[in-house]
CSV table of N, CA and C in Angstrom, one decimal:
chain,number,residue,atom,x,y,z
T,1,UNK,N,-1.6,-17.9,-1.9
T,1,UNK,CA,-1.9,-18.6,-3.1
T,1,UNK,C,-3.4,-18.4,-3.4
T,2,UNK,N,-4.2,-18.3,-2.3
T,2,UNK,CA,-5.6,-18.1,-2.6
T,2,UNK,C,-6.4,-19.4,-2.8
T,3,UNK,N,-7.7,-19.2,-2.9
T,3,UNK,CA,-8.6,-20.3,-3.1
T,3,UNK,C,-9.2,-20.1,-4.5
T,4,UNK,N,-8.9,-21.1,-5.4
T,4,UNK,CA,-9.4,-21.0,-6.8
T,4,UNK,C,-10.9,-20.7,-6.8
T,5,UNK,N,-11.3,-19.7,-7.6
T,5,UNK,CA,-12.7,-19.4,-7.9
T,5,UNK,C,-13.5,-18.9,-6.7
T,6,UNK,N,-12.8,-18.7,-5.6
T,6,UNK,CA,-13.5,-18.3,-4.4
T,6,UNK,C,-14.2,-16.9,-4.5
T,7,UNK,N,-13.5,-15.9,-5.1
T,7,UNK,CA,-14.1,-14.6,-5.3
T,7,UNK,C,-15.3,-14.7,-6.2
T,8,UNK,N,-15.2,-15.4,-7.2
T,8,UNK,CA,-16.4,-15.6,-8.1
T,8,UNK,C,-17.6,-16.2,-7.4
T,9,UNK,N,-17.3,-17.3,-6.6
T,9,UNK,CA,-18.4,-17.9,-5.9
T,9,UNK,C,-19.0,-17.0,-4.9
T,10,UNK,N,-18.2,-16.2,-4.1
T,10,UNK,CA,-18.7,-15.4,-3.1
T,10,UNK,C,-19.5,-14.2,-3.7
T,11,UNK,N,-19.0,-13.7,-4.9
T,11,UNK,CA,-19.6,-12.6,-5.6
T,11,UNK,C,-21.0,-13.0,-6.1
T,12,UNK,N,-21.1,-14.2,-6.6
T,12,UNK,CA,-22.4,-14.7,-7.1
T,12,UNK,C,-23.4,-14.9,-6.0
T,13,UNK,N,-22.9,-15.5,-4.9
T,13,UNK,CA,-23.7,-15.8,-3.8
T,13,UNK,C,-24.2,-14.6,-3.0
T,14,UNK,N,-23.2,-13.6,-2.9
T,14,UNK,CA,-23.5,-12.4,-2.1
T,14,UNK,C,-23.1,-11.2,-2.9
T,15,UNK,N,-24.0,-10.8,-3.8
T,15,UNK,CA,-23.7,-9.7,-4.8
T,15,UNK,C,-23.3,-8.4,-4.2
T,16,UNK,N,-23.8,-8.1,-3.0
T,16,UNK,CA,-23.5,-6.8,-2.4
T,16,UNK,C,-22.0,-6.7,-1.9
T,17,UNK,N,-21.3,-7.9,-1.9
T,17,UNK,CA,-19.8,-7.8,-1.6
T,17,UNK,C,-19.0,-7.1,-2.7
T,18,UNK,N,-19.6,-7.0,-3.9
T,18,UNK,CA,-18.9,-6.4,-5.0
T,18,UNK,C,-19.5,-5.0,-5.3
T,19,UNK,N,-20.3,-4.6,-4.5
T,19,UNK,CA,-21.0,-3.3,-4.7
T,19,UNK,C,-20.1,-2.1,-4.6
T,20,UNK,N,-20.1,-1.2,-5.6
T,20,UNK,CA,-19.3,0.0,-5.5
T,20,UNK,C,-19.9,1.0,-4.6
T,21,UNK,N,-19.1,1.6,-3.8
T,21,UNK,CA,-19.6,2.6,-2.8
T,21,UNK,C,-18.9,3.9,-3.1
T,22,UNK,N,-19.6,5.0,-2.7
T,22,UNK,CA,-19.0,6.3,-2.9
T,22,UNK,C,-18.7,6.8,-1.5
T,23,UNK,N,-17.8,7.8,-1.5
T,23,UNK,CA,-17.4,8.4,-0.2
T,23,UNK,C,-18.5,8.9,0.7
T,24,UNK,N,-19.6,9.3,0.0
T,24,UNK,CA,-20.8,9.8,0.8
T,24,UNK,C,-21.8,8.8,1.2
T,25,UNK,N,-21.6,7.5,0.7
T,25,UNK,CA,-22.6,6.5,1.1
T,25,UNK,C,-21.9,5.2,1.5
T,26,UNK,N,-21.0,5.2,2.4
T,26,UNK,CA,-20.4,4.0,2.9
T,26,UNK,C,-21.3,3.4,4.0
T,27,UNK,N,-21.7,2.1,3.7
T,27,UNK,CA,-22.6,1.5,4.7
T,27,UNK,C,-21.8,1.1,6.0
T,28,UNK,N,-22.6,0.7,7.0
T,28,UNK,CA,-22.0,0.3,8.2
T,28,UNK,C,-21.6,-1.1,8.1
T,29,UNK,N,-20.4,-1.3,8.6
T,29,UNK,CA,-19.8,-2.7,8.6
T,29,UNK,C,-19.5,-3.1,10.1
T,30,UNK,N,-19.8,-4.4,10.3
T,30,UNK,CA,-19.5,-5.0,11.6
T,30,UNK,C,-18.0,-5.4,11.7
T,31,UNK,N,-17.5,-5.9,10.6
T,31,UNK,CA,-16.2,-6.5,10.6
T,31,UNK,C,-15.4,-6.0,9.4
T,32,UNK,N,-14.1,-5.9,9.7
T,32,UNK,CA,-13.1,-5.6,8.6
T,32,UNK,C,-12.0,-6.6,8.7
T,33,UNK,N,-11.8,-7.4,7.7
T,33,UNK,CA,-10.8,-8.5,7.6
T,33,UNK,C,-9.8,-8.0,6.5
T,34,UNK,N,-8.5,-8.0,6.9
T,34,UNK,CA,-7.5,-7.6,5.9
T,34,UNK,C,-6.5,-8.7,5.7
T,35,UNK,N,-6.2,-9.0,4.4
T,35,UNK,CA,-5.2,-9.9,4.0
T,35,UNK,C,-4.0,-9.0,3.8
T,36,UNK,N,-3.0,-9.1,4.7
T,36,UNK,CA,-1.9,-8.2,4.7
T,36,UNK,C,-0.9,-8.4,3.6
T,37,UNK,N,-1.0,-9.6,2.9
T,37,UNK,CA,0.0,-9.9,1.8
T,37,UNK,C,0.0,-8.8,0.8
T,38,UNK,N,-1.2,-8.4,0.3
T,38,UNK,CA,-1.3,-7.4,-0.7
T,38,UNK,C,-0.9,-6.0,-0.3
T,39,UNK,N,-1.2,-5.7,1.0
T,39,UNK,CA,-0.8,-4.4,1.5
T,39,UNK,C,0.7,-4.3,1.7
T,40,UNK,N,1.3,-5.3,2.2
T,40,UNK,CA,2.8,-5.3,2.4
T,40,UNK,C,3.5,-5.3,1.1
T,41,UNK,N,3.0,-6.1,0.1
T,41,UNK,CA,3.6,-6.1,-1.2
T,41,UNK,C,3.5,-4.8,-1.9
T,42,UNK,N,2.3,-4.2,-1.9
T,42,UNK,CA,2.2,-2.9,-2.6
T,42,UNK,C,2.9,-1.8,-1.9
T,43,UNK,N,3.1,-1.8,-0.6
T,43,UNK,CA,3.8,-0.8,0.1
T,43,UNK,C,5.3,-0.9,0.0
T,44,UNK,N,5.8,-2.1,-0.2
T,44,UNK,CA,7.2,-2.3,-0.3
T,44,UNK,C,7.8,-2.1,-1.7
T,45,UNK,N,7.0,-2.4,-2.7
T,45,UNK,CA,7.4,-2.0,-4.0
T,45,UNK,C,6.2,-1.7,-4.9
T,46,UNK,N,5.8,-0.4,-4.9
T,46,UNK,CA,4.6,0.0,-5.6
T,46,UNK,C,4.7,-0.3,-7.1
T,47,UNK,N,3.6,-0.5,-7.8
T,47,UNK,CA,3.6,-0.8,-9.2
T,47,UNK,C,4.4,0.2,-10.1
T,48,UNK,N,4.5,1.4,-9.7
T,48,UNK,CA,5.2,2.4,-10.5
T,48,UNK,C,6.7,2.1,-10.4
T,49,UNK,N,7.2,1.3,-9.5
T,49,UNK,CA,8.6,1.1,-9.3
T,49,UNK,C,9.1,-0.3,-9.8
T,50,UNK,N,8.2,-1.0,-10.5
T,50,UNK,CA,8.4,-2.4,-10.9
T,50,UNK,C,9.8,-2.6,-11.5
T,51,UNK,N,10.1,-1.8,-12.6
T,51,UNK,CA,11.4,-2.0,-13.3
T,51,UNK,C,12.3,-0.8,-13.2
T,52,UNK,N,12.1,0.0,-12.2
T,52,UNK,CA,12.9,1.2,-12.0
T,52,UNK,C,14.1,0.9,-11.1
T,53,UNK,N,15.2,0.9,-11.7
T,53,UNK,CA,16.5,0.5,-11.0
T,53,UNK,C,16.9,1.7,-10.1
T,54,UNK,N,16.3,2.9,-10.3
T,54,UNK,CA,16.6,4.0,-9.5
T,54,UNK,C,15.7,4.1,-8.2
T,55,UNK,N,14.6,3.3,-8.2
T,55,UNK,CA,13.7,3.4,-7.1
T,55,UNK,C,14.4,3.0,-5.8
T,56,UNK,N,14.2,3.7,-4.7
T,56,UNK,CA,14.7,3.4,-3.4
T,56,UNK,C,13.6,3.6,-2.3
T,57,UNK,N,13.4,2.7,-1.4
T,57,UNK,CA,12.5,2.9,-0.3
T,57,UNK,C,13.2,2.3,0.9
T,58,UNK,N,13.1,3.1,2.0
T,58,UNK,CA,13.7,2.5,3.3
T,58,UNK,C,12.7,1.7,4.0
T,59,UNK,N,13.2,0.8,4.9
T,59,UNK,CA,12.3,0.0,5.7
T,59,UNK,C,11.3,0.9,6.5
T,60,UNK,N,11.8,2.0,7.0
T,60,UNK,CA,10.9,2.9,7.7
T,60,UNK,C,9.8,3.5,6.8
T,61,UNK,N,10.2,3.9,5.6
T,61,UNK,CA,9.2,4.4,4.7
T,61,UNK,C,8.1,3.4,4.4
T,62,UNK,N,8.6,2.1,4.2
T,62,UNK,CA,7.7,1.1,3.8
T,62,UNK,C,6.7,0.8,5.0
T,63,UNK,N,7.2,0.7,6.2
T,63,UNK,CA,6.4,0.5,7.4
T,63,UNK,C,5.4,1.6,7.6
T,64,UNK,N,5.8,2.9,7.4
T,64,UNK,CA,4.9,4.0,7.5
T,64,UNK,C,3.8,4.0,6.4
T,65,UNK,N,4.2,3.5,5.2
T,65,UNK,CA,3.2,3.4,4.2
T,65,UNK,C,2.2,2.3,4.5
T,66,UNK,N,2.6,1.2,5.1
T,66,UNK,CA,1.7,0.1,5.5
T,66,UNK,C,0.7,0.7,6.6
T,67,UNK,N,1.3,1.4,7.6
T,67,UNK,CA,0.5,1.9,8.7
T,67,UNK,C,-0.5,2.9,8.1
T,68,UNK,N,-0.1,3.8,7.2
T,68,UNK,CA,-1.0,4.8,6.6
T,68,UNK,C,-2.1,4.1,5.8
T,69,UNK,N,-1.8,3.1,5.1
T,69,UNK,CA,-2.9,2.4,4.3
T,69,UNK,C,-3.9,1.7,5.2
T,70,UNK,N,-3.4,1.0,6.2
T,70,UNK,CA,-4.3,0.4,7.2
T,70,UNK,C,-5.2,1.4,7.9
T,71,UNK,N,-4.6,2.5,8.3
T,71,UNK,CA,-5.3,3.6,8.9
T,71,UNK,C,-6.4,4.2,8.0
T,72,UNK,N,-6.0,4.4,6.7
T,72,UNK,CA,-6.9,4.9,5.7
T,72,UNK,C,-8.1,3.9,5.6
T,73,UNK,N,-7.9,2.6,5.4
T,73,UNK,CA,-9.0,1.6,5.3
T,73,UNK,C,-9.9,1.6,6.6
T,74,UNK,N,-9.2,1.7,7.7
T,74,UNK,CA,-9.9,1.6,9.0
T,74,UNK,C,-10.8,2.8,9.2
T,75,UNK,N,-10.3,4.0,8.8
T,75,UNK,CA,-11.2,5.2,9.0
T,75,UNK,C,-12.3,5.3,8.0
T,76,UNK,N,-12.1,4.7,6.8
T,76,UNK,CA,-13.2,4.7,5.8
T,76,UNK,C,-14.3,3.7,6.2
T,77,UNK,N,-13.9,2.5,6.6
T,77,UNK,CA,-14.8,1.4,6.8
T,77,UNK,C,-15.4,1.5,8.2
T,78,UNK,N,-14.7,1.9,9.2
T,78,UNK,CA,-15.1,2.0,10.6
T,78,UNK,C,-15.8,0.8,11.1
T,79,UNK,N,-15.1,-0.3,11.2
T,79,UNK,CA,-15.7,-1.6,11.7
T,79,UNK,C,-16.3,-1.4,13.1
T,80,UNK,N,-17.5,-2.0,13.3
T,80,UNK,CA,-18.1,-1.8,14.6
T,80,UNK,C,-17.7,-2.9,15.7
T,81,UNK,N,-17.3,-4.1,15.2
T,81,UNK,CA,-17.1,-5.1,16.1
T,81,UNK,C,-15.7,-5.7,16.0
T,82,UNK,N,-15.3,-6.1,14.8
T,82,UNK,CA,-14.0,-6.9,14.6
T,82,UNK,C,-13.1,-6.2,13.6
T,83,UNK,N,-11.9,-6.1,13.9
T,83,UNK,CA,-10.8,-5.7,13.0
T,83,UNK,C,-9.8,-6.8,13.0
T,84,UNK,N,-9.6,-7.5,11.9
T,84,UNK,CA,-8.8,-8.7,11.8
T,84,UNK,C,-7.7,-8.5,10.7
T,85,UNK,N,-6.5,-8.7,11.1
T,85,UNK,CA,-5.4,-8.7,10.1
T,85,UNK,C,-4.8,-10.0,9.9
T,86,UNK,N,-4.9,-10.6,8.7
T,86,UNK,CA,-4.3,-12.0,8.5
T,86,UNK,C,-2.9,-11.8,7.9
T,87,UNK,N,-2.0,-12.4,8.6
T,87,UNK,CA,-0.6,-12.3,8.1
T,87,UNK,C,-0.1,-13.8,8.0
T,88,UNK,N,0.4,-14.1,6.8
T,88,UNK,CA,0.8,-15.5,6.6
T,88,UNK,C,1.9,-16.0,7.6
T,89,UNK,N,1.8,-17.2,7.9
T,89,UNK,CA,2.8,-17.9,8.7
T,89,UNK,C,3.8,-18.6,7.8
T,90,UNK,N,4.4,-19.7,8.3
T,90,UNK,CA,5.3,-20.4,7.5
T,90,UNK,C,4.7,-21.1,6.3
T,91,UNK,N,5.3,-21.0,5.2
T,91,UNK,CA,4.8,-21.5,3.9
T,91,UNK,C,5.1,-23.0,3.8
T,92,UNK,N,4.4,-23.8,3.0
T,92,UNK,CA,4.7,-25.2,2.8
T,92,UNK,C,6.1,-25.3,2.1
T,93,UNK,N,6.7,-26.4,2.2
T,93,UNK,CA,8.1,-26.6,1.7
T,93,UNK,C,8.1,-26.3,0.2
T,94,UNK,N,7.2,-26.8,-0.6
T,94,UNK,CA,7.2,-26.6,-2.0
T,94,UNK,C,7.2,-25.1,-2.4
T,95,UNK,N,6.4,-24.3,-1.6
T,95,UNK,CA,6.3,-22.9,-1.9
T,95,UNK,C,7.6,-22.2,-1.5
T,96,UNK,N,8.3,-22.7,-0.4
T,96,UNK,CA,9.6,-22.1,0.0
T,96,UNK,C,10.6,-22.3,-1.1
T,97,UNK,N,10.6,-23.5,-1.7
T,97,UNK,CA,11.5,-23.8,-2.8
T,97,UNK,C,11.3,-22.9,-4.0
T,98,UNK,N,10.0,-22.8,-4.3
T,98,UNK,CA,9.6,-21.9,-5.4
T,98,UNK,C,10.1,-20.5,-5.2
T,99,UNK,N,9.8,-20.0,-4.0
T,99,UNK,CA,10.2,-18.6,-3.6
T,99,UNK,C,11.7,-18.4,-3.6
T,100,UNK,N,12.4,-19.5,-3.1
T,100,UNK,CA,13.9,-19.4,-3.1
T,100,UNK,C,14.4,-19.2,-4.5
T,101,UNK,N,13.9,-20.0,-5.5
T,101,UNK,CA,14.4,-19.8,-6.9
T,101,UNK,C,14.0,-18.5,-7.4
T,102,UNK,N,12.8,-18.0,-7.0
T,102,UNK,CA,12.4,-16.6,-7.5
T,102,UNK,C,13.3,-15.5,-6.9
T,103,UNK,N,13.7,-15.7,-5.6
T,103,UNK,CA,14.6,-14.7,-5.0
T,103,UNK,C,15.9,-14.7,-5.7
T,104,UNK,N,16.5,-15.8,-6.0
T,104,UNK,CA,17.8,-15.9,-6.7
T,104,UNK,C,17.6,-15.2,-8.1
T,105,UNK,N,16.5,-15.5,-8.8
T,105,UNK,CA,16.3,-14.9,-10.1
T,105,UNK,C,16.1,-13.4,-10.0
T,106,UNK,N,15.4,-12.9,-9.0
T,106,UNK,CA,15.2,-11.5,-8.8
T,106,UNK,C,16.5,-10.8,-8.5
T,107,UNK,N,17.3,-11.4,-7.7
T,107,UNK,CA,18.6,-10.8,-7.3
T,107,UNK,C,19.5,-10.8,-8.6
T,108,UNK,N,19.5,-11.8,-9.4
T,108,UNK,CA,20.3,-11.8,-10.6
T,108,UNK,C,19.8,-10.7,-11.6
T,109,UNK,N,18.5,-10.7,-11.8
T,109,UNK,CA,18.0,-9.7,-12.7
T,109,UNK,C,18.3,-8.3,-12.2
T,110,UNK,N,18.2,-8.0,-10.9
T,110,UNK,CA,18.5,-6.7,-10.4
T,110,UNK,C,20.0,-6.3,-10.6
T,111,UNK,N,20.8,-7.3,-10.3
T,111,UNK,CA,22.3,-7.1,-10.5
T,111,UNK,C,22.5,-6.7,-12.0
T,112,UNK,N,21.9,-7.5,-12.9
T,112,UNK,CA,22.1,-7.2,-14.4
T,112,UNK,C,21.6,-5.9,-14.8
T,113,UNK,N,20.5,-5.5,-14.2
T,113,UNK,CA,19.9,-4.1,-14.5
T,113,UNK,C,20.9,-3.0,-14.0
T,114,UNK,N,21.4,-3.2,-12.8
T,114,UNK,CA,22.4,-2.3,-12.2
T,114,UNK,C,23.6,-2.2,-13.1
T,115,UNK,N,24.1,-3.3,-13.5
T,115,UNK,CA,25.3,-3.3,-14.4
T,115,UNK,C,25.1,-2.6,-15.7
T,116,UNK,N,23.9,-2.9,-16.3
T,116,UNK,CA,23.5,-2.2,-17.5
T,116,UNK,C,23.4,-0.7,-17.4
T,117,UNK,N,22.8,-0.3,-16.3
T,117,UNK,CA,22.6,1.2,-16.0
T,117,UNK,C,24.0,1.8,-15.8
T,118,UNK,N,24.9,1.1,-15.1
T,118,UNK,CA,26.3,1.6,-14.9
T,118,UNK,C,27.0,1.7,-16.3
T,119,UNK,N,26.8,0.7,-17.1
T,119,UNK,CA,27.5,0.7,-18.5
T,119,UNK,C,27.0,1.9,-19.3
T,120,UNK,N,25.7,2.2,-19.1
T,120,UNK,CA,25.1,3.4,-19.9
T,120,UNK,C,25.5,4.7,-19.2
T,121,UNK,N,26.2,4.6,-18.1
T,121,UNK,CA,26.7,5.9,-17.4
T,121,UNK,C,25.6,6.5,-16.5
T,122,UNK,N,24.5,5.8,-16.2
T,122,UNK,CA,23.5,6.4,-15.4
T,122,UNK,C,24.0,6.4,-13.9
T,123,UNK,N,23.6,7.5,-13.2
T,123,UNK,CA,23.9,7.6,-11.8
T,123,UNK,C,22.9,7.0,-11.0
T,124,UNK,N,23.2,6.0,-10.2
T,124,UNK,CA,22.3,5.3,-9.3
T,124,UNK,C,22.3,5.9,-8.0
T,125,UNK,N,21.2,5.9,-7.2
T,125,UNK,CA,21.2,6.4,-5.9
T,125,UNK,C,22.2,5.8,-5.0
T,126,UNK,N,22.8,6.5,-4.1
T,126,UNK,CA,23.8,6.0,-3.1
T,126,UNK,C,23.2,5.0,-2.1
T,127,UNK,N,22.0,5.3,-1.6
T,127,UNK,CA,21.5,4.4,-0.6
T,127,UNK,C,21.1,3.1,-1.2
T,128,UNK,N,21.2,2.1,-0.3
T,128,UNK,CA,20.9,0.7,-0.7
T,128,UNK,C,19.4,0.5,-0.9
T,129,UNK,N,19.1,-0.2,-2.0
T,129,UNK,CA,17.7,-0.5,-2.3
T,129,UNK,C,17.1,-1.5,-1.3
T,130,UNK,N,15.8,-1.3,-1.0
T,130,UNK,CA,15.1,-2.2,0.0
T,130,UNK,C,15.1,-3.6,-0.7
T,131,UNK,N,15.5,-4.6,0.1
T,131,UNK,CA,15.5,-6.0,-0.4
T,131,UNK,C,14.1,-6.6,-0.2
T,132,UNK,N,13.3,-6.7,-1.2
T,132,UNK,CA,11.9,-7.3,-1.0
T,132,UNK,C,12.0,-8.8,-0.7
T,133,UNK,N,13.1,-9.4,-0.9
T,133,UNK,CA,13.2,-10.8,-0.5
T,133,UNK,C,13.0,-11.1,1.0
T,134,UNK,N,13.2,-10.0,1.8
T,134,UNK,CA,13.1,-10.3,3.2
T,134,UNK,C,11.6,-10.4,3.7
T,135,UNK,N,10.7,-10.2,2.8
T,135,UNK,CA,9.3,-10.4,3.1
T,135,UNK,C,8.7,-11.6,2.4
T,136,UNK,N,9.5,-12.5,1.9
T,136,UNK,CA,8.9,-13.6,1.2
T,136,UNK,C,8.9,-14.8,2.2
T,137,UNK,N,8.1,-15.8,1.9
T,137,UNK,CA,8.0,-17.0,2.8
T,137,UNK,C,9.3,-17.7,2.9
T,138,UNK,N,9.6,-18.2,4.1
T,138,UNK,CA,10.7,-19.0,4.4
T,138,UNK,C,12.0,-18.2,4.6
T,139,UNK,N,11.9,-16.8,4.6
T,139,UNK,CA,13.1,-16.0,4.9
T,139,UNK,C,12.8,-15.1,6.1
T,140,UNK,N,13.6,-15.3,7.1
T,140,UNK,CA,13.4,-14.5,8.3
T,140,UNK,C,14.2,-13.2,8.2
T,141,UNK,N,13.6,-12.1,8.6
T,141,UNK,CA,14.3,-10.8,8.7
T,141,UNK,C,15.5,-11.0,9.6
T,142,UNK,N,16.7,-10.4,9.3
T,142,UNK,CA,17.9,-10.6,10.1
T,142,UNK,C,17.7,-10.2,11.6
T,143,UNK,N,16.9,-9.2,11.9
T,143,UNK,CA,16.7,-8.8,13.2
T,143,UNK,C,16.0,-9.9,14.1
T,144,UNK,N,15.3,-10.8,13.4
T,144,UNK,CA,14.6,-11.9,14.1
T,144,UNK,C,15.5,-13.1,14.2
T,145,UNK,N,16.4,-13.3,13.4
T,145,UNK,CA,17.2,-14.5,13.3
T,145,UNK,C,18.0,-14.7,14.6
T,146,UNK,N,18.7,-13.7,15.1
T,146,UNK,CA,19.5,-13.8,16.3
T,146,UNK,C,18.7,-14.1,17.6
T,147,UNK,N,17.4,-13.6,17.6
T,147,UNK,CA,16.6,-13.8,18.8
T,147,UNK,C,16.0,-15.2,18.8
T,148,UNK,N,15.9,-15.9,17.7
T,148,UNK,CA,15.3,-17.2,17.6
T,148,UNK,C,16.2,-18.4,17.8
T,149,UNK,N,17.5,-18.1,17.9
T,149,UNK,CA,18.5,-19.2,18.0
T,149,UNK,C,18.6,-19.7,19.4
């Protein structure tokens, strides 16, 4: 969810945090902190696939894309001391309820888009589409559910 106006506050207080860098002049950094939410989200369903009913990505492809992006950032920044990846834990109950309703709406919209494409006679890919609902708060991936009981 983020901290309201935090980016603005930090940018005004420390203007070099928003400084544009070129590949030839990357300064030395002691620390690299990554918020994995944006990385996972963008690698699991890239912006180009937003409303594309034909888009398919396997879990393996998504994980490889995440690793490749982290590797890209790490090799560009080359942190000297700390490399920190922040991954969200369990969300508050209100957010879980909000996400649950969003999951149901997304599933319904996807089903409607598939039915519309089939009515138009479009050929959909045979492989199953990646279910991005498995990376939302409050939903455990099936491979973890059996081990936690």
